[in-house]
Amino acid sequence: MKFTEQLWQEISPIYSAILTHGFVNELTLGSLPSSTFQYYIQQDALYLTDFSRALNQLAARATTPNDMLSFTQFAQNAILVERALHESYFTLYDIQPETAKMPACFAYINYLLATTSLQSVAVGAAAVLPCFWIYREVGNYIHQRASQQNPYRSWIDTYASEAFDQSVSQMLALTDQYAENASAAEREKMRDAFRVSSRLEWYFWNDAYTQNRWLV
Ligand SMILES: Cc1ncc(CO)c(N)n1
Ligand SMILES: Cc1ncsc1CCO
Protein backbone atom coordinates (compact mmCIF):
# COMPACT_ATOMS: atom_id res chain seq x y z
CA MET A 1 0.00 0.00 0.00
CA LYS A 2 1.22 3.48 -0.82
CA PHE A 3 2.15 5.67 2.12
CA THR A 4 -0.53 8.20 1.16
CA GLU A 5 -3.17 5.43 1.04
CA GLN A 6 -2.25 4.60 4.60
CA LEU A 7 -2.58 8.29 5.53
CA TRP A 8 -6.09 8.39 4.09
CA GLN A 9 -7.16 5.25 5.98
CA GLU A 10 -5.98 6.80 9.20
CA ILE A 11 -8.14 9.91 8.81
CA SER A 12 -11.23 7.99 7.72
CA PRO A 13 -13.30 9.05 10.81
CA ILE A 14 -12.27 12.68 10.29
CA TYR A 15 -13.16 12.57 6.61
CA SER A 16 -16.57 11.02 7.41
CA ALA A 17 -17.19 13.78 9.94
CA ILE A 18 -16.39 16.36 7.24
CA LEU A 19 -18.74 14.80 4.66
CA THR A 20 -21.61 14.67 7.14
CA HIS A 21 -20.99 18.16 8.53
CA GLY A 22 -23.87 20.63 8.21
CA PHE A 23 -21.65 23.05 6.29
CA VAL A 24 -20.90 20.51 3.54
CA ASN A 25 -24.48 19.27 3.50
CA GLU A 26 -25.99 22.74 3.14
CA LEU A 27 -23.35 23.85 0.65
CA THR A 28 -24.33 20.83 -1.47
CA LEU A 29 -28.03 21.65 -1.25
CA GLY A 30 -27.33 25.33 -1.89
CA SER A 31 -29.22 26.19 1.30
CA LEU A 32 -26.16 27.36 3.22
CA PRO A 33 -27.00 30.86 4.54
CA SER A 34 -24.99 33.48 2.69
CA SER A 35 -23.81 34.89 6.05
CA THR A 36 -22.21 31.51 6.78
CA PHE A 37 -20.56 31.44 3.38
CA GLN A 38 -19.36 35.02 3.90
CA TYR A 39 -17.65 34.14 7.15
CA TYR A 40 -16.07 31.17 5.41
CA ILE A 41 -14.82 33.12 2.39
CA GLN A 42 -13.41 35.96 4.53
CA GLN A 43 -11.47 33.49 6.62
CA ASP A 44 -10.46 31.50 3.55
CA ALA A 45 -8.95 34.60 1.91
CA LEU A 46 -6.69 34.94 4.95
CA TYR A 47 -6.05 31.23 4.92
CA LEU A 48 -5.04 30.98 1.26
CA THR A 49 -2.61 33.89 1.54
CA ASP A 50 -0.69 32.27 4.38
CA PHE A 51 -1.11 28.81 2.88
CA SER A 52 0.74 30.20 -0.12
CA ARG A 53 3.49 31.42 2.23
CA ALA A 54 3.74 27.94 3.73
CA LEU A 55 4.11 26.44 0.23
CA ASN A 56 6.78 29.03 -0.61
CA GLN A 57 8.57 28.03 2.55
CA LEU A 58 8.63 24.43 1.33
CA ALA A 59 9.82 25.66 -2.09
CA ALA A 60 12.72 27.50 -0.47
CA ARG A 61 13.70 24.47 1.59
CA ALA A 62 13.20 21.73 -1.01
CA THR A 63 16.39 20.18 -2.33
CA THR A 64 15.68 19.46 -5.99
CA PRO A 65 14.71 21.98 -8.69
CA ASN A 66 11.74 19.77 -9.58
CA ASP A 67 10.34 19.92 -6.08
CA MET A 68 11.04 23.66 -5.86
CA LEU A 69 9.12 24.16 -9.07
CA SER A 70 6.16 22.11 -7.85
CA PHE A 71 5.92 24.02 -4.58
CA THR A 72 6.27 27.45 -6.20
CA GLN A 73 3.55 26.55 -8.71
CA PHE A 74 1.21 25.44 -5.91
CA ALA A 75 2.02 28.64 -4.01
CA GLN A 76 1.21 30.74 -7.06
CA ASN A 77 -2.02 28.82 -7.70
CA ALA A 78 -3.17 29.39 -4.12
CA ILE A 79 -2.96 33.16 -4.69
CA LEU A 80 -4.66 32.86 -8.09
CA VAL A 81 -7.49 30.75 -6.67
CA GLU A 82 -7.86 33.24 -3.84
CA ARG A 83 -8.17 36.09 -6.35
CA ALA A 84 -10.51 34.38 -8.79
CA LEU A 85 -12.87 32.80 -6.33
CA HIS A 86 -12.85 35.35 -3.62
CA GLU A 87 -13.06 38.49 -5.69
CA SER A 88 -16.18 37.18 -7.43
CA TYR A 89 -17.87 36.20 -4.16
CA PHE A 90 -16.64 39.33 -2.39
CA THR A 91 -18.34 41.42 -5.11
CA LEU A 92 -21.45 39.25 -5.32
CA TYR A 93 -22.18 39.41 -1.61
CA ASP A 94 -20.54 42.77 -0.99
CA ILE A 95 -18.19 41.16 1.51
CA GLN A 96 -15.68 43.33 3.34
CA PRO A 97 -12.20 41.87 3.63
CA GLU A 98 -11.54 40.63 7.14
CA THR A 99 -8.20 41.02 8.87
CA ALA A 100 -8.82 39.06 12.06
CA LYS A 101 -8.25 35.34 11.95
CA MET A 102 -10.85 33.44 13.93
CA PRO A 103 -9.78 30.46 16.10
CA ALA A 104 -9.70 27.63 13.53
CA CYS A 105 -8.10 29.73 10.82
CA PHE A 106 -5.58 31.06 13.33
CA ALA A 107 -4.71 27.60 14.59
CA TYR A 108 -4.47 26.07 11.13
CA ILE A 109 -2.32 28.80 9.59
CA ASN A 110 0.04 28.98 12.52
CA TYR A 111 0.37 25.23 12.52
CA LEU A 112 1.19 25.18 8.79
CA LEU A 113 3.69 28.03 9.00
CA ALA A 114 5.46 26.55 12.03
CA THR A 115 5.57 23.07 10.53
CA THR A 116 6.79 24.09 7.09
CA SER A 117 9.43 26.32 8.72
CA LEU A 118 10.72 24.21 11.56
CA GLN A 119 10.10 20.58 10.61
CA SER A 120 11.63 18.67 7.71
CA VAL A 121 10.28 19.27 4.20
CA ALA A 122 8.78 15.76 4.32
CA VAL A 123 6.77 16.57 7.45
CA GLY A 124 5.85 19.97 6.03
CA ALA A 125 4.59 18.29 2.87
CA ALA A 126 2.43 15.91 4.92
CA ALA A 127 1.02 18.93 6.80
CA VAL A 128 -0.09 20.73 3.62
CA LEU A 129 -1.37 17.60 1.87
CA PRO A 130 -4.87 17.60 3.47
CA CYS A 131 -5.50 21.09 2.04
CA PHE A 132 -5.14 19.58 -1.40
CA TRP A 133 -6.56 16.15 -0.96
CA ILE A 134 -9.56 16.78 1.30
CA TYR A 135 -10.68 19.67 -0.92
CA ARG A 136 -10.50 17.52 -4.03
CA GLU A 137 -12.52 14.72 -2.41
CA VAL A 138 -15.06 17.07 -0.86
CA GLY A 139 -15.22 19.07 -4.10
CA ASN A 140 -15.96 15.94 -6.13
CA TYR A 141 -18.44 14.68 -3.55
CA ILE A 142 -20.38 17.94 -3.66
CA HIS A 143 -20.06 18.26 -7.45
CA GLN A 144 -21.76 14.88 -7.95
CA ARG A 145 -24.72 15.96 -5.82
CA ALA A 146 -25.15 19.70 -6.35
CA SER A 147 -27.56 21.23 -8.82
CA GLN A 148 -26.46 23.54 -11.64
CA GLN A 149 -28.30 26.43 -9.92
CA ASN A 150 -26.35 26.07 -6.70
CA PRO A 151 -25.20 29.59 -5.65
CA TYR A 152 -21.85 28.18 -4.63
CA ARG A 153 -21.26 26.65 -8.06
CA SER A 154 -17.96 28.38 -8.89
CA TRP A 155 -16.50 27.33 -5.54
CA ILE A 156 -17.59 23.74 -6.21
CA ASP A 157 -16.29 23.77 -9.80
CA THR A 158 -12.87 25.04 -8.71
CA TYR A 159 -12.21 22.09 -6.47
CA ALA A 160 -13.82 19.53 -8.78
CA SER A 161 -11.78 20.78 -11.74
CA GLU A 162 -9.27 18.91 -13.87
CA ALA A 163 -6.56 21.50 -13.05
CA PHE A 164 -7.05 21.07 -9.31
CA ASP A 165 -7.03 17.30 -9.68
CA GLN A 166 -3.66 17.48 -11.43
CA SER A 167 -2.13 19.54 -8.62
CA VAL A 168 -3.46 17.08 -6.06
CA SER A 169 -2.02 14.08 -7.92
CA GLN A 170 1.32 15.85 -8.17
CA MET A 171 1.30 16.63 -4.44
CA LEU A 172 0.41 13.02 -3.63
CA ALA A 173 3.35 11.74 -5.71
CA LEU A 174 5.67 14.21 -3.98
CA THR A 175 4.54 13.06 -0.55
CA ASP A 176 5.00 9.38 -1.41
CA GLN A 177 8.47 10.16 -2.66
CA TYR A 178 9.39 11.97 0.57
CA ALA A 179 8.00 9.08 2.61
CA GLU A 180 10.12 6.59 0.67
CA ASN A 181 13.29 8.47 1.57
CA ALA A 182 12.27 9.05 5.18
CA SER A 183 13.15 7.04 8.30
CA ALA A 184 10.43 5.23 10.25
CA ALA A 185 10.50 8.00 12.87
CA GLU A 186 10.14 10.63 10.18
CA ARG A 187 7.19 8.81 8.60
CA GLU A 188 5.54 8.71 12.01
CA LYS A 189 5.84 12.51 12.19
CA MET A 190 4.40 12.75 8.69
CA ARG A 191 1.36 10.73 9.77
CA ASP A 192 0.84 12.96 12.79
CA ALA A 193 1.11 16.12 10.67
CA PHE A 194 -1.40 14.78 8.14
CA ARG A 195 -3.85 13.96 10.92
CA VAL A 196 -3.49 17.33 12.65
CA SER A 197 -4.17 19.26 9.43
CA SER A 198 -7.11 17.00 8.55
CA ARG A 199 -8.65 17.69 11.94
CA LEU A 200 -8.11 21.43 11.43
CA GLU A 201 -9.95 21.21 8.09
CA TRP A 202 -13.02 20.03 10.01
CA TYR A 203 -12.60 22.86 12.52
CA PHE A 204 -12.32 25.41 9.71
CA TRP A 205 -15.75 24.44 8.38
CA ASN A 206 -17.18 24.14 11.85
CA ASP A 207 -16.06 27.66 12.79
CA ALA A 208 -17.84 29.04 9.71
CA TYR A 209 -20.97 26.99 10.41
CA THR A 210 -21.17 28.21 14.01
CA GLN A 211 -19.83 31.71 13.16
CA ASN A 212 -17.30 31.12 15.89
CA ARG A 213 -15.56 34.15 17.37
CA TRP A 214 -13.01 34.72 20.09
CA LEU A 215 -14.91 34.61 23.37
CA VAL A 216 -12.46 36.88 25.17
C1 LIG B 1 -9.21 25.76 4.84
C2 LIG B 1 -8.87 25.41 3.45
N1 LIG B 1 -8.23 24.25 3.22
C3 LIG B 1 -7.89 23.92 1.96
C4 LIG B 1 -8.20 24.73 0.91
C5 LIG B 1 -7.87 24.30 -0.47
O1 LIG B 1 -7.24 25.24 -1.10
C6 LIG B 1 -8.87 25.94 1.19
N2 LIG B 1 -9.21 26.81 0.23
N3 LIG B 1 -9.18 26.25 2.47
C1 LIG C 1 -4.12 23.21 -2.66
C2 LIG C 1 -4.53 24.42 -3.33
N1 LIG C 1 -5.63 25.08 -2.93
C3 LIG C 1 -5.87 26.13 -3.65
S1 LIG C 1 -4.72 26.35 -4.85
C4 LIG C 1 -3.87 25.00 -4.39
C5 LIG C 1 -2.66 24.55 -5.08
C6 LIG C 1 -3.04 23.93 -6.35
O1 LIG C 1 -2.04 24.02 -7.28
PDB file of C-alpha atoms and ligand atoms in Angstrom:
ATOM      1  CA  MET A   1       0.000   0.000   0.000  1.00  0.00           C
ATOM      2  CA  LYS A   2       1.221   3.482  -0.815  1.00  0.00           C
ATOM      3  CA  PHE A   3       2.147   5.665   2.118  1.00  0.00           C
ATOM      4  CA  THR A   4      -0.529   8.205   1.159  1.00  0.00           C
ATOM      5  CA  GLU A   5      -3.169   5.431   1.038  1.00  0.00           C
ATOM      6  CA  GLN A   6      -2.254   4.604   4.602  1.00  0.00           C
ATOM      7  CA  LEU A   7      -2.576   8.288   5.531  1.00  0.00           C
ATOM      8  CA  TRP A   8      -6.086   8.393   4.093  1.00  0.00           C
ATOM      9  CA  GLN A   9      -7.155   5.254   5.979  1.00  0.00           C
ATOM     10  CA  GLU A  10      -5.982   6.797   9.200  1.00  0.00           C
ATOM     11  CA  ILE A  11      -8.141   9.909   8.808  1.00  0.00           C
ATOM     12  CA  SER A  12     -11.232   7.987   7.724  1.00  0.00           C
ATOM     13  CA  PRO A  13     -13.301   9.046  10.807  1.00  0.00           C
ATOM     14  CA  ILE A  14     -12.268  12.682  10.293  1.00  0.00           C
ATOM     15  CA  TYR A  15     -13.163  12.569   6.607  1.00  0.00           C
ATOM     16  CA  SER A  16     -16.573  11.022   7.411  1.00  0.00           C
ATOM     17  CA  ALA A  17     -17.195  13.783   9.941  1.00  0.00           C
ATOM     18  CA  ILE A  18     -16.394  16.365   7.243  1.00  0.00           C
ATOM     19  CA  LEU A  19     -18.741  14.800   4.664  1.00  0.00           C
ATOM     20  CA  THR A  20     -21.605  14.670   7.143  1.00  0.00           C
ATOM     21  CA  HIS A  21     -20.991  18.155   8.531  1.00  0.00           C
ATOM     22  CA  GLY A  22     -23.865  20.626   8.211  1.00  0.00           C
ATOM     23  CA  PHE A  23     -21.652  23.046   6.288  1.00  0.00           C
ATOM     24  CA  VAL A  24     -20.897  20.515   3.542  1.00  0.00           C
ATOM     25  CA  ASN A  25     -24.481  19.267   3.500  1.00  0.00           C
ATOM     26  CA  GLU A  26     -25.989  22.740   3.138  1.00  0.00           C
ATOM     27  CA  LEU A  27     -23.352  23.848   0.650  1.00  0.00           C
ATOM     28  CA  THR A  28     -24.326  20.828  -1.469  1.00  0.00           C
ATOM     29  CA  LEU A  29     -28.027  21.652  -1.247  1.00  0.00           C
ATOM     30  CA  GLY A  30     -27.331  25.331  -1.890  1.00  0.00           C
ATOM     31  CA  SER A  31     -29.219  26.187   1.300  1.00  0.00           C
ATOM     32  CA  LEU A  32     -26.164  27.356   3.224  1.00  0.00           C
ATOM     33  CA  PRO A  33     -27.002  30.861   4.536  1.00  0.00           C
ATOM     34  CA  SER A  34     -24.987  33.482   2.685  1.00  0.00           C
ATOM     35  CA  SER A  35     -23.808  34.885   6.048  1.00  0.00           C
ATOM     36  CA  THR A  36     -22.212  31.514   6.779  1.00  0.00           C
ATOM     37  CA  PHE A  37     -20.561  31.436   3.383  1.00  0.00           C
ATOM     38  CA  GLN A  38     -19.364  35.020   3.895  1.00  0.00           C
ATOM     39  CA  TYR A  39     -17.651  34.138   7.148  1.00  0.00           C
ATOM     40  CA  TYR A  40     -16.065  31.168   5.406  1.00  0.00           C
ATOM     41  CA  ILE A  41     -14.821  33.121   2.390  1.00  0.00           C
ATOM     42  CA  GLN A  42     -13.406  35.958   4.528  1.00  0.00           C
ATOM     43  CA  GLN A  43     -11.471  33.487   6.618  1.00  0.00           C
ATOM     44  CA  ASP A  44     -10.459  31.503   3.552  1.00  0.00           C
ATOM     45  CA  ALA A  45      -8.955  34.601   1.913  1.00  0.00           C
ATOM     46  CA  LEU A  46      -6.689  34.943   4.954  1.00  0.00           C
ATOM     47  CA  TYR A  47      -6.052  31.228   4.917  1.00  0.00           C
ATOM     48  CA  LEU A  48      -5.042  30.983   1.262  1.00  0.00           C
ATOM     49  CA  THR A  49      -2.606  33.885   1.544  1.00  0.00           C
ATOM     50  CA  ASP A  50      -0.687  32.267   4.379  1.00  0.00           C
ATOM     51  CA  PHE A  51      -1.112  28.813   2.885  1.00  0.00           C
ATOM     52  CA  SER A  52       0.743  30.201  -0.122  1.00  0.00           C
ATOM     53  CA  ARG A  53       3.490  31.418   2.229  1.00  0.00           C
ATOM     54  CA  ALA A  54       3.745  27.937   3.728  1.00  0.00           C
ATOM     55  CA  LEU A  55       4.112  26.443   0.225  1.00  0.00           C
ATOM     56  CA  ASN A  56       6.776  29.032  -0.613  1.00  0.00           C
ATOM     57  CA  GLN A  57       8.573  28.030   2.554  1.00  0.00           C
ATOM     58  CA  LEU A  58       8.633  24.431   1.329  1.00  0.00           C
ATOM     59  CA  ALA A  59       9.822  25.664  -2.086  1.00  0.00           C
ATOM     60  CA  ALA A  60      12.716  27.503  -0.466  1.00  0.00           C
ATOM     61  CA  ARG A  61      13.702  24.467   1.589  1.00  0.00           C
ATOM     62  CA  ALA A  62      13.196  21.725  -1.009  1.00  0.00           C
ATOM     63  CA  THR A  63      16.394  20.181  -2.326  1.00  0.00           C
ATOM     64  CA  THR A  64      15.679  19.459  -5.990  1.00  0.00           C
ATOM     65  CA  PRO A  65      14.711  21.980  -8.689  1.00  0.00           C
ATOM     66  CA  ASN A  66      11.740  19.766  -9.576  1.00  0.00           C
ATOM     67  CA  ASP A  67      10.337  19.918  -6.081  1.00  0.00           C
ATOM     68  CA  MET A  68      11.037  23.655  -5.857  1.00  0.00           C
ATOM     69  CA  LEU A  69       9.116  24.162  -9.072  1.00  0.00           C
ATOM     70  CA  SER A  70       6.159  22.111  -7.846  1.00  0.00           C
ATOM     71  CA  PHE A  71       5.916  24.019  -4.584  1.00  0.00           C
ATOM     72  CA  THR A  72       6.269  27.454  -6.196  1.00  0.00           C
ATOM     73  CA  GLN A  73       3.553  26.547  -8.708  1.00  0.00           C
ATOM     74  CA  PHE A  74       1.210  25.436  -5.909  1.00  0.00           C
ATOM     75  CA  ALA A  75       2.023  28.644  -4.011  1.00  0.00           C
ATOM     76  CA  GLN A  76       1.206  30.740  -7.060  1.00  0.00           C
ATOM     77  CA  ASN A  77      -2.020  28.816  -7.699  1.00  0.00           C
ATOM     78  CA  ALA A  78      -3.171  29.390  -4.120  1.00  0.00           C
ATOM     79  CA  ILE A  79      -2.963  33.164  -4.694  1.00  0.00           C
ATOM     80  CA  LEU A  80      -4.663  32.864  -8.088  1.00  0.00           C
ATOM     81  CA  VAL A  81      -7.492  30.747  -6.667  1.00  0.00           C
ATOM     82  CA  GLU A  82      -7.862  33.240  -3.841  1.00  0.00           C
ATOM     83  CA  ARG A  83      -8.173  36.092  -6.346  1.00  0.00           C
ATOM     84  CA  ALA A  84     -10.514  34.385  -8.794  1.00  0.00           C
ATOM     85  CA  LEU A  85     -12.868  32.799  -6.333  1.00  0.00           C
ATOM     86  CA  HIS A  86     -12.849  35.352  -3.616  1.00  0.00           C
ATOM     87  CA  GLU A  87     -13.056  38.491  -5.689  1.00  0.00           C
ATOM     88  CA  SER A  88     -16.178  37.178  -7.431  1.00  0.00           C
ATOM     89  CA  TYR A  89     -17.871  36.203  -4.161  1.00  0.00           C
ATOM     90  CA  PHE A  90     -16.639  39.328  -2.395  1.00  0.00           C
ATOM     91  CA  THR A  91     -18.339  41.418  -5.106  1.00  0.00           C
ATOM     92  CA  LEU A  92     -21.451  39.255  -5.325  1.00  0.00           C
ATOM     93  CA  TYR A  93     -22.184  39.405  -1.614  1.00  0.00           C
ATOM     94  CA  ASP A  94     -20.538  42.773  -0.989  1.00  0.00           C
ATOM     95  CA  ILE A  95     -18.191  41.164   1.515  1.00  0.00           C
ATOM     96  CA  GLN A  96     -15.684  43.331   3.341  1.00  0.00           C
ATOM     97  CA  PRO A  97     -12.197  41.873   3.634  1.00  0.00           C
ATOM     98  CA  GLU A  98     -11.537  40.629   7.143  1.00  0.00           C
ATOM     99  CA  THR A  99      -8.202  41.018   8.870  1.00  0.00           C
ATOM    100  CA  ALA A 100      -8.816  39.055  12.061  1.00  0.00           C
ATOM    101  CA  LYS A 101      -8.246  35.335  11.946  1.00  0.00           C
ATOM    102  CA  MET A 102     -10.846  33.445  13.932  1.00  0.00           C
ATOM    103  CA  PRO A 103      -9.781  30.464  16.095  1.00  0.00           C
ATOM    104  CA  ALA A 104      -9.705  27.625  13.526  1.00  0.00           C
ATOM    105  CA  CYS A 105      -8.100  29.729  10.815  1.00  0.00           C
ATOM    106  CA  PHE A 106      -5.582  31.065  13.326  1.00  0.00           C
ATOM    107  CA  ALA A 107      -4.710  27.600  14.593  1.00  0.00           C
ATOM    108  CA  TYR A 108      -4.472  26.068  11.132  1.00  0.00           C
ATOM    109  CA  ILE A 109      -2.323  28.800   9.591  1.00  0.00           C
ATOM    110  CA  ASN A 110       0.037  28.976  12.520  1.00  0.00           C
ATOM    111  CA  TYR A 111       0.373  25.230  12.519  1.00  0.00           C
ATOM    112  CA  LEU A 112       1.192  25.181   8.790  1.00  0.00           C
ATOM    113  CA  LEU A 113       3.686  28.034   8.998  1.00  0.00           C
ATOM    114  CA  ALA A 114       5.456  26.555  12.032  1.00  0.00           C
ATOM    115  CA  THR A 115       5.566  23.065  10.526  1.00  0.00           C
ATOM    116  CA  THR A 116       6.790  24.087   7.085  1.00  0.00           C
ATOM    117  CA  SER A 117       9.428  26.325   8.716  1.00  0.00           C
ATOM    118  CA  LEU A 118      10.723  24.206  11.563  1.00  0.00           C
ATOM    119  CA  GLN A 119      10.101  20.580  10.613  1.00  0.00           C
ATOM    120  CA  SER A 120      11.628  18.675   7.706  1.00  0.00           C
ATOM    121  CA  VAL A 121      10.280  19.268   4.197  1.00  0.00           C
ATOM    122  CA  ALA A 122       8.778  15.756   4.318  1.00  0.00           C
ATOM    123  CA  VAL A 123       6.768  16.571   7.449  1.00  0.00           C
ATOM    124  CA  GLY A 124       5.846  19.974   6.034  1.00  0.00           C
ATOM    125  CA  ALA A 125       4.588  18.291   2.870  1.00  0.00           C
ATOM    126  CA  ALA A 126       2.426  15.914   4.922  1.00  0.00           C
ATOM    127  CA  ALA A 127       1.022  18.925   6.798  1.00  0.00           C
ATOM    128  CA  VAL A 128      -0.088  20.734   3.620  1.00  0.00           C
ATOM    129  CA  LEU A 129      -1.375  17.597   1.866  1.00  0.00           C
ATOM    130  CA  PRO A 130      -4.873  17.601   3.471  1.00  0.00           C
ATOM    131  CA  CYS A 131      -5.502  21.086   2.044  1.00  0.00           C
ATOM    132  CA  PHE A 132      -5.139  19.582  -1.405  1.00  0.00           C
ATOM    133  CA  TRP A 133      -6.561  16.152  -0.960  1.00  0.00           C
ATOM    134  CA  ILE A 134      -9.558  16.776   1.298  1.00  0.00           C
ATOM    135  CA  TYR A 135     -10.680  19.671  -0.916  1.00  0.00           C
ATOM    136  CA  ARG A 136     -10.500  17.524  -4.026  1.00  0.00           C
ATOM    137  CA  GLU A 137     -12.519  14.720  -2.413  1.00  0.00           C
ATOM    138  CA  VAL A 138     -15.056  17.074  -0.855  1.00  0.00           C
ATOM    139  CA  GLY A 139     -15.217  19.074  -4.095  1.00  0.00           C
ATOM    140  CA  ASN A 140     -15.963  15.940  -6.127  1.00  0.00           C
ATOM    141  CA  TYR A 141     -18.445  14.681  -3.548  1.00  0.00           C
ATOM    142  CA  ILE A 142     -20.385  17.939  -3.661  1.00  0.00           C
ATOM    143  CA  HIS A 143     -20.060  18.260  -7.447  1.00  0.00           C
ATOM    144  CA  GLN A 144     -21.757  14.880  -7.948  1.00  0.00           C
ATOM    145  CA  ARG A 145     -24.719  15.959  -5.824  1.00  0.00           C
ATOM    146  CA  ALA A 146     -25.147  19.698  -6.348  1.00  0.00           C
ATOM    147  CA  SER A 147     -27.560  21.231  -8.818  1.00  0.00           C
ATOM    148  CA  GLN A 148     -26.462  23.538 -11.637  1.00  0.00           C
ATOM    149  CA  GLN A 149     -28.296  26.431  -9.919  1.00  0.00           C
ATOM    150  CA  ASN A 150     -26.353  26.070  -6.704  1.00  0.00           C
ATOM    151  CA  PRO A 151     -25.196  29.587  -5.654  1.00  0.00           C
ATOM    152  CA  TYR A 152     -21.849  28.181  -4.629  1.00  0.00           C
ATOM    153  CA  ARG A 153     -21.262  26.647  -8.063  1.00  0.00           C
ATOM    154  CA  SER A 154     -17.964  28.382  -8.885  1.00  0.00           C
ATOM    155  CA  TRP A 155     -16.496  27.334  -5.536  1.00  0.00           C
ATOM    156  CA  ILE A 156     -17.593  23.737  -6.210  1.00  0.00           C
ATOM    157  CA  ASP A 157     -16.294  23.771  -9.797  1.00  0.00           C
ATOM    158  CA  THR A 158     -12.873  25.045  -8.712  1.00  0.00           C
ATOM    159  CA  TYR A 159     -12.212  22.093  -6.468  1.00  0.00           C
ATOM    160  CA  ALA A 160     -13.824  19.526  -8.776  1.00  0.00           C
ATOM    161  CA  SER A 161     -11.777  20.785 -11.745  1.00  0.00           C
ATOM    162  CA  GLU A 162      -9.265  18.909 -13.868  1.00  0.00           C
ATOM    163  CA  ALA A 163      -6.563  21.495 -13.054  1.00  0.00           C
ATOM    164  CA  PHE A 164      -7.047  21.073  -9.314  1.00  0.00           C
ATOM    165  CA  ASP A 165      -7.035  17.302  -9.685  1.00  0.00           C
ATOM    166  CA  GLN A 166      -3.662  17.484 -11.431  1.00  0.00           C
ATOM    167  CA  SER A 167      -2.133  19.541  -8.618  1.00  0.00           C
ATOM    168  CA  VAL A 168      -3.456  17.084  -6.063  1.00  0.00           C
ATOM    169  CA  SER A 169      -2.018  14.079  -7.917  1.00  0.00           C
ATOM    170  CA  GLN A 170       1.320  15.848  -8.175  1.00  0.00           C
ATOM    171  CA  MET A 171       1.305  16.634  -4.443  1.00  0.00           C
ATOM    172  CA  LEU A 172       0.414  13.023  -3.629  1.00  0.00           C
ATOM    173  CA  ALA A 173       3.350  11.742  -5.711  1.00  0.00           C
ATOM    174  CA  LEU A 174       5.671  14.212  -3.981  1.00  0.00           C
ATOM    175  CA  THR A 175       4.539  13.058  -0.547  1.00  0.00           C
ATOM    176  CA  ASP A 176       5.001   9.378  -1.407  1.00  0.00           C
ATOM    177  CA  GLN A 177       8.474  10.159  -2.664  1.00  0.00           C
ATOM    178  CA  TYR A 178       9.394  11.973   0.573  1.00  0.00           C
ATOM    179  CA  ALA A 179       8.000   9.082   2.607  1.00  0.00           C
ATOM    180  CA  GLU A 180      10.124   6.586   0.675  1.00  0.00           C
ATOM    181  CA  ASN A 181      13.288   8.469   1.568  1.00  0.00           C
ATOM    182  CA  ALA A 182      12.266   9.048   5.183  1.00  0.00           C
ATOM    183  CA  SER A 183      13.148   7.040   8.300  1.00  0.00           C
ATOM    184  CA  ALA A 184      10.431   5.232  10.247  1.00  0.00           C
ATOM    185  CA  ALA A 185      10.501   8.002  12.870  1.00  0.00           C
ATOM    186  CA  GLU A 186      10.142  10.634  10.176  1.00  0.00           C
ATOM    187  CA  ARG A 187       7.190   8.810   8.600  1.00  0.00           C
ATOM    188  CA  GLU A 188       5.537   8.713  12.008  1.00  0.00           C
ATOM    189  CA  LYS A 189       5.839  12.507  12.191  1.00  0.00           C
ATOM    190  CA  MET A 190       4.398  12.753   8.688  1.00  0.00           C
ATOM    191  CA  ARG A 191       1.364  10.731   9.770  1.00  0.00           C
ATOM    192  CA  ASP A 192       0.839  12.964  12.787  1.00  0.00           C
ATOM    193  CA  ALA A 193       1.111  16.122  10.670  1.00  0.00           C
ATOM    194  CA  PHE A 194      -1.399  14.779   8.145  1.00  0.00           C
ATOM    195  CA  ARG A 195      -3.852  13.963  10.917  1.00  0.00           C
ATOM    196  CA  VAL A 196      -3.486  17.335  12.653  1.00  0.00           C
ATOM    197  CA  SER A 197      -4.172  19.255   9.433  1.00  0.00           C
ATOM    198  CA  SER A 198      -7.112  16.996   8.549  1.00  0.00           C
ATOM    199  CA  ARG A 199      -8.646  17.689  11.937  1.00  0.00           C
ATOM    200  CA  LEU A 200      -8.111  21.434  11.428  1.00  0.00           C
ATOM    201  CA  GLU A 201      -9.955  21.207   8.087  1.00  0.00           C
ATOM    202  CA  TRP A 202     -13.023  20.030  10.013  1.00  0.00           C
ATOM    203  CA  TYR A 203     -12.599  22.864  12.519  1.00  0.00           C
ATOM    204  CA  PHE A 204     -12.319  25.413   9.712  1.00  0.00           C
ATOM    205  CA  TRP A 205     -15.751  24.444   8.380  1.00  0.00           C
ATOM    206  CA  ASN A 206     -17.183  24.140  11.855  1.00  0.00           C
ATOM    207  CA  ASP A 207     -16.062  27.659  12.787  1.00  0.00           C
ATOM    208  CA  ALA A 208     -17.842  29.038   9.714  1.00  0.00           C
ATOM    209  CA  TYR A 209     -20.972  26.989  10.409  1.00  0.00           C
ATOM    210  CA  THR A 210     -21.166  28.206  14.006  1.00  0.00           C
ATOM    211  CA  GLN A 211     -19.828  31.714  13.164  1.00  0.00           C
ATOM    212  CA  ASN A 212     -17.295  31.118  15.887  1.00  0.00           C
ATOM    213  CA  ARG A 213     -15.558  34.154  17.365  1.00  0.00           C
ATOM    214  CA  TRP A 214     -13.008  34.719  20.087  1.00  0.00           C
ATOM    215  CA  LEU A 215     -14.907  34.614  23.370  1.00  0.00           C
ATOM    216  CA  VAL A 216     -12.459  36.876  25.167  1.00  0.00           C
TER     217      VAL A 216
HETATM  218  C1  LIG B   1      -9.212  25.756   4.844  1.00  0.00           C
HETATM  219  C2  LIG B   1      -8.873  25.411   3.450  1.00  0.00           C
HETATM  220  N1  LIG B   1      -8.233  24.254   3.215  1.00  0.00           N
HETATM  221  C3  LIG B   1      -7.890  23.917   1.962  1.00  0.00           C
HETATM  222  C4  LIG B   1      -8.203  24.727   0.911  1.00  0.00           C
HETATM  223  C5  LIG B   1      -7.870  24.297  -0.467  1.00  0.00           C
HETATM  224  O1  LIG B   1      -7.241  25.240  -1.096  1.00  0.00           O
HETATM  225  C6  LIG B   1      -8.868  25.935   1.193  1.00  0.00           C
HETATM  226  N2  LIG B   1      -9.206  26.810   0.233  1.00  0.00           N
HETATM  227  N3  LIG B   1      -9.185  26.247   2.469  1.00  0.00           N
HETATM  228  C1  LIG B   2      -4.124  23.213  -2.660  1.00  0.00           C
HETATM  229  C2  LIG B   2      -4.529  24.422  -3.332  1.00  0.00           C
HETATM  230  N1  LIG B   2      -5.628  25.075  -2.934  1.00  0.00           N
HETATM  231  C3  LIG B   2      -5.875  26.125  -3.653  1.00  0.00           C
HETATM  232  S1  LIG B   2      -4.724  26.355  -4.847  1.00  0.00           S
HETATM  233  C4  LIG B   2      -3.869  25.004  -4.386  1.00  0.00           C
HETATM  234  C5  LIG B   2      -2.655  24.553  -5.077  1.00  0.00           C
HETATM  235  C6  LIG B   2      -3.038  23.929  -6.350  1.00  0.00           C
HETATM  236  O1  LIG B   2      -2.042  24.022  -7.280  1.00  0.00           O
END
